[in-house]
Tab-separated table of C-alpha atoms and ligand atoms in Angstrom:
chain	number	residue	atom	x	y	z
A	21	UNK	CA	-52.285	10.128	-51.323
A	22	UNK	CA	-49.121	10.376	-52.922
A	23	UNK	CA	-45.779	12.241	-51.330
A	24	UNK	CA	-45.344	15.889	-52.303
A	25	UNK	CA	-42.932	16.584	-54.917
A	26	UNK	CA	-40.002	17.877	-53.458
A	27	UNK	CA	-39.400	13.897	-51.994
A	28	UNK	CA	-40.828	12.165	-54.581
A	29	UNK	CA	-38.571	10.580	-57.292
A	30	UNK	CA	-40.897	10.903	-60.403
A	31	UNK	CA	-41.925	14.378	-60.373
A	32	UNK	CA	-45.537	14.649	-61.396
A	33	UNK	CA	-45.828	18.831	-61.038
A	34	UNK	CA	-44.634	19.837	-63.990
A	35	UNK	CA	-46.537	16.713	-66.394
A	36	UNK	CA	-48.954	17.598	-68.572
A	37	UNK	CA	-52.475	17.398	-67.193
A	38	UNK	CA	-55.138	14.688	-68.631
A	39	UNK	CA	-58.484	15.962	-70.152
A	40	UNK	CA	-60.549	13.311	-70.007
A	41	UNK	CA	-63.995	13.050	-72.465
A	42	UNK	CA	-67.166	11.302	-71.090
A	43	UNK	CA	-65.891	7.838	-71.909
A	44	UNK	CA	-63.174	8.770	-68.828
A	45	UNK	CA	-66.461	9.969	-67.201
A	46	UNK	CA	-68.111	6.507	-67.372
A	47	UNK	CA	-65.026	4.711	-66.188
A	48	UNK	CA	-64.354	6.356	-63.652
A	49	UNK	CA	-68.075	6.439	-62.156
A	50	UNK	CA	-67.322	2.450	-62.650
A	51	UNK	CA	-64.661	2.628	-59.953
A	52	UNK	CA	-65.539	4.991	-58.034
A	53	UNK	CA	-68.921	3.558	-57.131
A	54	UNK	CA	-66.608	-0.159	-56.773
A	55	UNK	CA	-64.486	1.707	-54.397
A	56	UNK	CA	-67.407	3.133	-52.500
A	57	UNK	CA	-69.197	0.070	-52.469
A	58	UNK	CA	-66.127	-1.645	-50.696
A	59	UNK	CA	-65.773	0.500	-48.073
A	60	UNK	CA	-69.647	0.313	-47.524
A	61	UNK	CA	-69.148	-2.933	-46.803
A	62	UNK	CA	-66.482	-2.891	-44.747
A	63	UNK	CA	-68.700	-0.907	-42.127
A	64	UNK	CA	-70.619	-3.288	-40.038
A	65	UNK	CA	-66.766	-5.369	-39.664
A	66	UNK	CA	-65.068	-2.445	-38.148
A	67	UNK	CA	-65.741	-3.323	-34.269
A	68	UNK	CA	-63.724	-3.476	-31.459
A	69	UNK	CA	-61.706	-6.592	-31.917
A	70	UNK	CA	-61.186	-7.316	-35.538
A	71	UNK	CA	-57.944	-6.976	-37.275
A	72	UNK	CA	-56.968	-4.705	-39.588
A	73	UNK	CA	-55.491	-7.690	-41.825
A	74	UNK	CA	-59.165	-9.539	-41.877
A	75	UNK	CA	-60.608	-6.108	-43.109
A	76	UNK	CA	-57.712	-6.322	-45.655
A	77	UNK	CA	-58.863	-9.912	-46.604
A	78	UNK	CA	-62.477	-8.641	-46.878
A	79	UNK	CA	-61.711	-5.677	-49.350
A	80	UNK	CA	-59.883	-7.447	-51.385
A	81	UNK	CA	-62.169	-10.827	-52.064
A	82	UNK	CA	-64.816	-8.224	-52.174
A	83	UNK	CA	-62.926	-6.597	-55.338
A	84	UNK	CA	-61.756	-9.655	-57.096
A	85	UNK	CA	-64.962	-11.079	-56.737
A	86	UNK	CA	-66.373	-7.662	-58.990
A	87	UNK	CA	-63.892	-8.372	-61.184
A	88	UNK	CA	-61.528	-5.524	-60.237
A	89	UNK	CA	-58.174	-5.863	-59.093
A	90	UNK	CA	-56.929	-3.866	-56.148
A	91	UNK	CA	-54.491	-0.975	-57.028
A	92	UNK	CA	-52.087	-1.188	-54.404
A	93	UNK	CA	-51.161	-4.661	-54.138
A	94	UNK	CA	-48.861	-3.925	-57.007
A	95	UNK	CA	-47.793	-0.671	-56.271
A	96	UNK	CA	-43.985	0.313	-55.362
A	97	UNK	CA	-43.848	-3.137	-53.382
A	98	UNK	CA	-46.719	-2.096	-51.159
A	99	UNK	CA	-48.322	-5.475	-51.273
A	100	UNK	CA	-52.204	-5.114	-48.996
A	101	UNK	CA	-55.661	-4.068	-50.415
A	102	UNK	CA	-56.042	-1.316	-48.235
A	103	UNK	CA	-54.333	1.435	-45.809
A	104	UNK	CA	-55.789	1.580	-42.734
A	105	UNK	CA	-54.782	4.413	-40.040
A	106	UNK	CA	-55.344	4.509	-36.878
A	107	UNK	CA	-55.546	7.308	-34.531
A	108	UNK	CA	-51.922	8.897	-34.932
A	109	UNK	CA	-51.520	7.398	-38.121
A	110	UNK	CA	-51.438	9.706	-40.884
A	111	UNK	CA	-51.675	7.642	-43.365
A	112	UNK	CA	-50.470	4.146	-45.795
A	113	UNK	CA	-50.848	2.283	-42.471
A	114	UNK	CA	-50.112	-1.412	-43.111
A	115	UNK	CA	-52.836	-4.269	-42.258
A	116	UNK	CA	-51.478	-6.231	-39.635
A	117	UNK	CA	-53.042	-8.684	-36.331
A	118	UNK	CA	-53.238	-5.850	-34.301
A	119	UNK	CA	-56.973	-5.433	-33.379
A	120	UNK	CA	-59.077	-2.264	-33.339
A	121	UNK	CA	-60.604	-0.945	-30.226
A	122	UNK	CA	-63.517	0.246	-28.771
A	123	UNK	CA	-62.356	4.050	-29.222
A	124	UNK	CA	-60.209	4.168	-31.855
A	125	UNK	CA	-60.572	6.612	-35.207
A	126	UNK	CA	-59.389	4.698	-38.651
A	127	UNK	CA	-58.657	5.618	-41.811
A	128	UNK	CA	-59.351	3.163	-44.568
A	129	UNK	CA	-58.269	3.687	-48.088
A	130	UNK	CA	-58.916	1.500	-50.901
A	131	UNK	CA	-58.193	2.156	-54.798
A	132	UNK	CA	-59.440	-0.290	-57.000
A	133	UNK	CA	-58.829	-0.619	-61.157
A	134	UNK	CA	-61.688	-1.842	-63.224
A	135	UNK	CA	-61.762	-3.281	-66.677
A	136	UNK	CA	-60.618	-0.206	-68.970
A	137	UNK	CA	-58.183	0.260	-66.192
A	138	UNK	CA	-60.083	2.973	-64.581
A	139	UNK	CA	-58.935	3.564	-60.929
A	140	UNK	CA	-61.156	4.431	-57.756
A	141	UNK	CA	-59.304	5.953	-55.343
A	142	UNK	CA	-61.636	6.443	-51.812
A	143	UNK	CA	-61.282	6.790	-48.116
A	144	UNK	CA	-63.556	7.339	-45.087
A	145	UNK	CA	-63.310	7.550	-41.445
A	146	UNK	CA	-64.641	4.846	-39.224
A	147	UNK	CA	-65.252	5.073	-35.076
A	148	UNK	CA	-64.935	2.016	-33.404
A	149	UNK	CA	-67.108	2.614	-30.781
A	150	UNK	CA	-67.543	5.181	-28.842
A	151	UNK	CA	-64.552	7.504	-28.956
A	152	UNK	CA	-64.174	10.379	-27.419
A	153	UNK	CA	-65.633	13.941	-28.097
A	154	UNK	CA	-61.784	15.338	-29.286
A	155	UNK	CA	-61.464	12.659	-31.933
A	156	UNK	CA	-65.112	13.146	-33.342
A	157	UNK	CA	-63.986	16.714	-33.863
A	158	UNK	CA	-61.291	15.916	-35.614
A	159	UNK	CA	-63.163	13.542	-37.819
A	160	UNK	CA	-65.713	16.266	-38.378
A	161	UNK	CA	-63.679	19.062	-39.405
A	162	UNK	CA	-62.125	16.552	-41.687
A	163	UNK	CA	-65.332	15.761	-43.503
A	164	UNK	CA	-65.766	19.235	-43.779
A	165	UNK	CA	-62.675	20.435	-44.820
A	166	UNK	CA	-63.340	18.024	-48.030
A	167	UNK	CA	-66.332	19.087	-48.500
A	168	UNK	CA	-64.676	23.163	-48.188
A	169	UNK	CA	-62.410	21.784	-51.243
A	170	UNK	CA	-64.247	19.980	-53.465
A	171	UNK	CA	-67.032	23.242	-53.497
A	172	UNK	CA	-63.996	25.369	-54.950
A	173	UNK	CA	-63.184	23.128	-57.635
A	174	UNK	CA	-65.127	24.039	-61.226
A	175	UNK	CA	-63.719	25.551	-64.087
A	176	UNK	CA	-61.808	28.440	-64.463
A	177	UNK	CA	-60.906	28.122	-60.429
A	178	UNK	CA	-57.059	27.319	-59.685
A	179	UNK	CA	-55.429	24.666	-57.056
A	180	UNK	CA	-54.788	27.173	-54.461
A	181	UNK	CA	-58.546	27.817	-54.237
A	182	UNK	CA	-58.772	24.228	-53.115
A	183	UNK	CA	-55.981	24.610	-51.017
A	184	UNK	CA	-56.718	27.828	-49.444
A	185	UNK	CA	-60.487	26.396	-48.679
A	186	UNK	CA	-59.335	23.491	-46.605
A	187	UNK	CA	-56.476	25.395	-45.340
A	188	UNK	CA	-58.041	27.709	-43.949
A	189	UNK	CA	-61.286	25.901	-42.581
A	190	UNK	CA	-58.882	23.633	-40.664
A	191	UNK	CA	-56.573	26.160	-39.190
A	192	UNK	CA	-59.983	28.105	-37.673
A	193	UNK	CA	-60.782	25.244	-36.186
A	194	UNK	CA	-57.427	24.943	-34.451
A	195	UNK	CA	-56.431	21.624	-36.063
A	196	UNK	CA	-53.539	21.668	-38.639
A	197	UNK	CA	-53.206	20.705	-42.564
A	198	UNK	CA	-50.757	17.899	-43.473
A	199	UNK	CA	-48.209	19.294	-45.682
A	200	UNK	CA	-45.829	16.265	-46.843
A	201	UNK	CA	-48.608	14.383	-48.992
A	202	UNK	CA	-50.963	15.413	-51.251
A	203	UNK	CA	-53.897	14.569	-53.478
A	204	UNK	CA	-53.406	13.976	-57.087
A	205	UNK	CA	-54.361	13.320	-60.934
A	206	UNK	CA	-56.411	10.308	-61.013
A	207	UNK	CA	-57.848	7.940	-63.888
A	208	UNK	CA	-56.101	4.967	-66.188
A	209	UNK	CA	-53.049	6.248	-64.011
A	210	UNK	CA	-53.186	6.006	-60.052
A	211	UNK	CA	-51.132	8.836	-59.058
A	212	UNK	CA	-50.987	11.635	-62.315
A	213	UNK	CA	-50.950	15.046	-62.514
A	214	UNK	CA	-51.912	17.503	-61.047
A	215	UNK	CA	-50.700	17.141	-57.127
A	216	UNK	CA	-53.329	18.309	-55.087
A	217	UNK	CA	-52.212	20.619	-52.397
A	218	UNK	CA	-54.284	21.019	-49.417
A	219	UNK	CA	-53.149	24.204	-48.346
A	220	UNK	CA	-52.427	27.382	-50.470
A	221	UNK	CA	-53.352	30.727	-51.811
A	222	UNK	CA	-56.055	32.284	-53.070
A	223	UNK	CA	-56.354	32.535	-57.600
A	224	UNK	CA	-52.312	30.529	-57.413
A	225	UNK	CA	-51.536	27.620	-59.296
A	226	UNK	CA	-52.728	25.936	-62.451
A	227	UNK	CA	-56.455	26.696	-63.780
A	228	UNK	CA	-59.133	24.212	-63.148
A	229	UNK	CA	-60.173	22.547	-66.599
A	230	UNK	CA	-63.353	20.763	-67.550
A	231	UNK	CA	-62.455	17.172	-67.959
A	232	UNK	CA	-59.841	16.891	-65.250
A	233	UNK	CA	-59.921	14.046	-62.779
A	234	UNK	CA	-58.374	14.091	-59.620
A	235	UNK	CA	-58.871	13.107	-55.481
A	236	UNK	CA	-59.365	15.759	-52.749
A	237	UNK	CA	-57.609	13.871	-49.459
A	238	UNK	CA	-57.341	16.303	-46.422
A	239	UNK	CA	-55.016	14.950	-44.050
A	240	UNK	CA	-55.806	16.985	-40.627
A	241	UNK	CA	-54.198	16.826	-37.325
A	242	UNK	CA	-55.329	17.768	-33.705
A	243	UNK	CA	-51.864	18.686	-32.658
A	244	UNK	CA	-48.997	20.166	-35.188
A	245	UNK	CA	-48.511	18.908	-38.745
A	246	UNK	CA	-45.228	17.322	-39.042
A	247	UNK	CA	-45.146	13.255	-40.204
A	248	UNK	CA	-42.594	10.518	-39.763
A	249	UNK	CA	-42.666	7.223	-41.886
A	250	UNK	CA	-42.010	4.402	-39.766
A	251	UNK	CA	-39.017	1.543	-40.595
A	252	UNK	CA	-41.816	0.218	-42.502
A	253	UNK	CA	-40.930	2.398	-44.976
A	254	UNK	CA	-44.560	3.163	-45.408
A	255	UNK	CA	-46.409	3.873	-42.112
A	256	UNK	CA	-46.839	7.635	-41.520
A	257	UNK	CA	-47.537	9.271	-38.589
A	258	UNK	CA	-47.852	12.353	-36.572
A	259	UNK	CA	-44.147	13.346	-34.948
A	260	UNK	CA	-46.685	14.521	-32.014
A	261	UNK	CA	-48.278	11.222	-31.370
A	262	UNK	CA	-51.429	13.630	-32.237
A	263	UNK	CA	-55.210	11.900	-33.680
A	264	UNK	CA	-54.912	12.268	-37.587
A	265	UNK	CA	-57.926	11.901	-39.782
A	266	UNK	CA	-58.353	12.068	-43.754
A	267	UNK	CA	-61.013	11.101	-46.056
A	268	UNK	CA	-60.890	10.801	-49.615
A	269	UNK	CA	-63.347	11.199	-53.433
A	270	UNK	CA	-62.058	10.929	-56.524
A	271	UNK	CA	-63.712	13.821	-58.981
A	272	UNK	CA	-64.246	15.284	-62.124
A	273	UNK	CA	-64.523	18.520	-62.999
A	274	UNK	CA	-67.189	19.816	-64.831
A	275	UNK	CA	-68.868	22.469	-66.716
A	276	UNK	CA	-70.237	23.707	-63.499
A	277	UNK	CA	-68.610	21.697	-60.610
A	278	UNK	CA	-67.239	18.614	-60.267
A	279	UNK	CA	-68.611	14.952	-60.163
A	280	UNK	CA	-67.718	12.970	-56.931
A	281	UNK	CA	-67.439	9.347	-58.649
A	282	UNK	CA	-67.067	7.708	-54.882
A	283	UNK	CA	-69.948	8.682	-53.335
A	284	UNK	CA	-71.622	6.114	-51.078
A	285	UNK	CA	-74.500	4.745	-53.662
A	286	UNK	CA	-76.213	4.202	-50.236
A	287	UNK	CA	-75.073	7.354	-47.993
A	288	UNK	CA	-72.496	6.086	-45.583
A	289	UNK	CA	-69.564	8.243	-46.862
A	290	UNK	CA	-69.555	9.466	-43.594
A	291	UNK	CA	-69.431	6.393	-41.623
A	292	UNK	CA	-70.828	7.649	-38.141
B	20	LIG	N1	-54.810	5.244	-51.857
B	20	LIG	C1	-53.678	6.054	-51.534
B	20	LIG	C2	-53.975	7.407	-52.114
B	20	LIG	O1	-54.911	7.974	-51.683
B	20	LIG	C3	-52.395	5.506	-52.046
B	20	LIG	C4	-51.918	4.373	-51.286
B	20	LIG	S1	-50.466	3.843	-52.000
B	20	LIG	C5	-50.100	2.484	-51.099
B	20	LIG	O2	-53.390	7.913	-53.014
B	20	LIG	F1	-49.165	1.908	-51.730
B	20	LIG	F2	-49.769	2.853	-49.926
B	20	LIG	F3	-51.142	1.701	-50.995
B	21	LIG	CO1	-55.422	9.163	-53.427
B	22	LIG	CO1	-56.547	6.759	-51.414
């Protein structure tokens, strides 16, 4: 996910929105089912004990090896394969020894560019272990808040249906909506235009178009929604040391719907 636009040096509200034809279709289903495939096969490696760096090592041999290069070794000095979060982490957490353990919640994000320079931008939620019946929750209503945004998005629908659908969901459920990043326009550029809000109003915002690519990437917290990045400069997580969860498809919108081009080819989206 990218920062919201009011801290973000290159503002991407007010650019021009890509519509893509169905040779942007057939890229993108390229890297979305790349980026879906890596984090299937990250699955059986996220136990209690490993570290998030050798997932990081996996993913990205994994991608090179498909000829595919991973998109955020060369972004803005980032410099890993993936971002993996764990349990108050928001989000962009950096691969490092630490290990995961047996009740954690993680976050792992991956966005890969195939040839055409197509990118696949994906993430999931993965229990290490058993964890306990709070953080499952939270994972849930995640999943589902996605899944309350990406059924509002067809043509002639606007952003703040998408953001009123998760919004909404995940305040019900007594959990709270990330505010300071967002989803965004996706395809031969990694973060475009539109920015994908996951909160708002009802019929406010730009009109959904046919041929418009972009990720849905709920960011939902058990406690209140306010982030801090880290001295990292990247790591962000919840001010309230509260569990944070987010998954992640890239879509296209079409004449009736959209496309999800990061669907598990094999199910396992949802990890648990
Ligand atoms: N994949 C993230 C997203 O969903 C972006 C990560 S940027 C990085 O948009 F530099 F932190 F890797
Ligand atoms: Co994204
Ligand atoms: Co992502």
């Amino acid at each position: 996910m990218s920062l919201a636009d009011d801290t973000l040096p290159l503002a991407r509200a007010g650019r021009r929105i890509p519509i893509h034809d169905a040779e942007g279709f057939e890229g993108m289903r390229v890297a979305g089912r790349l980026a879906a495939q890596c984090l299937d096969m990250l699955g059986p490696h996220v136990k209690p004990g490993v570290s998030t760096l050798e997932l990081d090592r996996l993913a990205r041999e994994f991608i090179l090896d498909h000829k595919a290069l991973p998109a955020c070794i060369f972004y803005r000095g980032y410099g890993h394969t993936l971002c993996i979060s764990p349990n108050h982490v928001v989000c962009h957490g950096i691969p490092g020894d630490r290990p995961l353990r047996e009740g954690d919640i993680a976050n792992i994000d991956v966005t890969v560019i195939v040839e055409g320079g197509w990118h696949g931008d994906t993430s999931r939620m993965y229990l290490v272990g058993e964890v306990a019946p709070r953080a499952r929750r939270l994972v849930e209503v995640t999943y589902e808040a996605l899944e309350r945004g990406l059924a509002a998005v067809r043509p002639g629908a606007r952003l703040g249906d998408i953001g009123h659908a998760i919004q909404s969901y995940v305040e019900a459920q007594r959990c709270s909506v990330v505010r300071d990043f967002c989803g965004h326009g996706v395809g031969k550029v990694f973060h475009d235009a539109p920015e994908i809000l996951h909160y708002g109003r009802p019929g406010a915002g730009v009109e959904l178009r046919e041929g418009m690519f972009f990720t849905v990437e709920p960011m939902v917290n058990l406690g209140r929604p306010q982030v801090k990045i880290l001295a990292d400069g990247w790591t962000a997580v919840t001010r309230d040391k509260s569990l944070s969860a987010q998954c992640e498809h890239s879509v296209g919108v079409t004449a009736d719907g959209c496309e999800r081009f990061t669907e598990s080819p094999t199910g396992q989206f949802k990890t648990f």
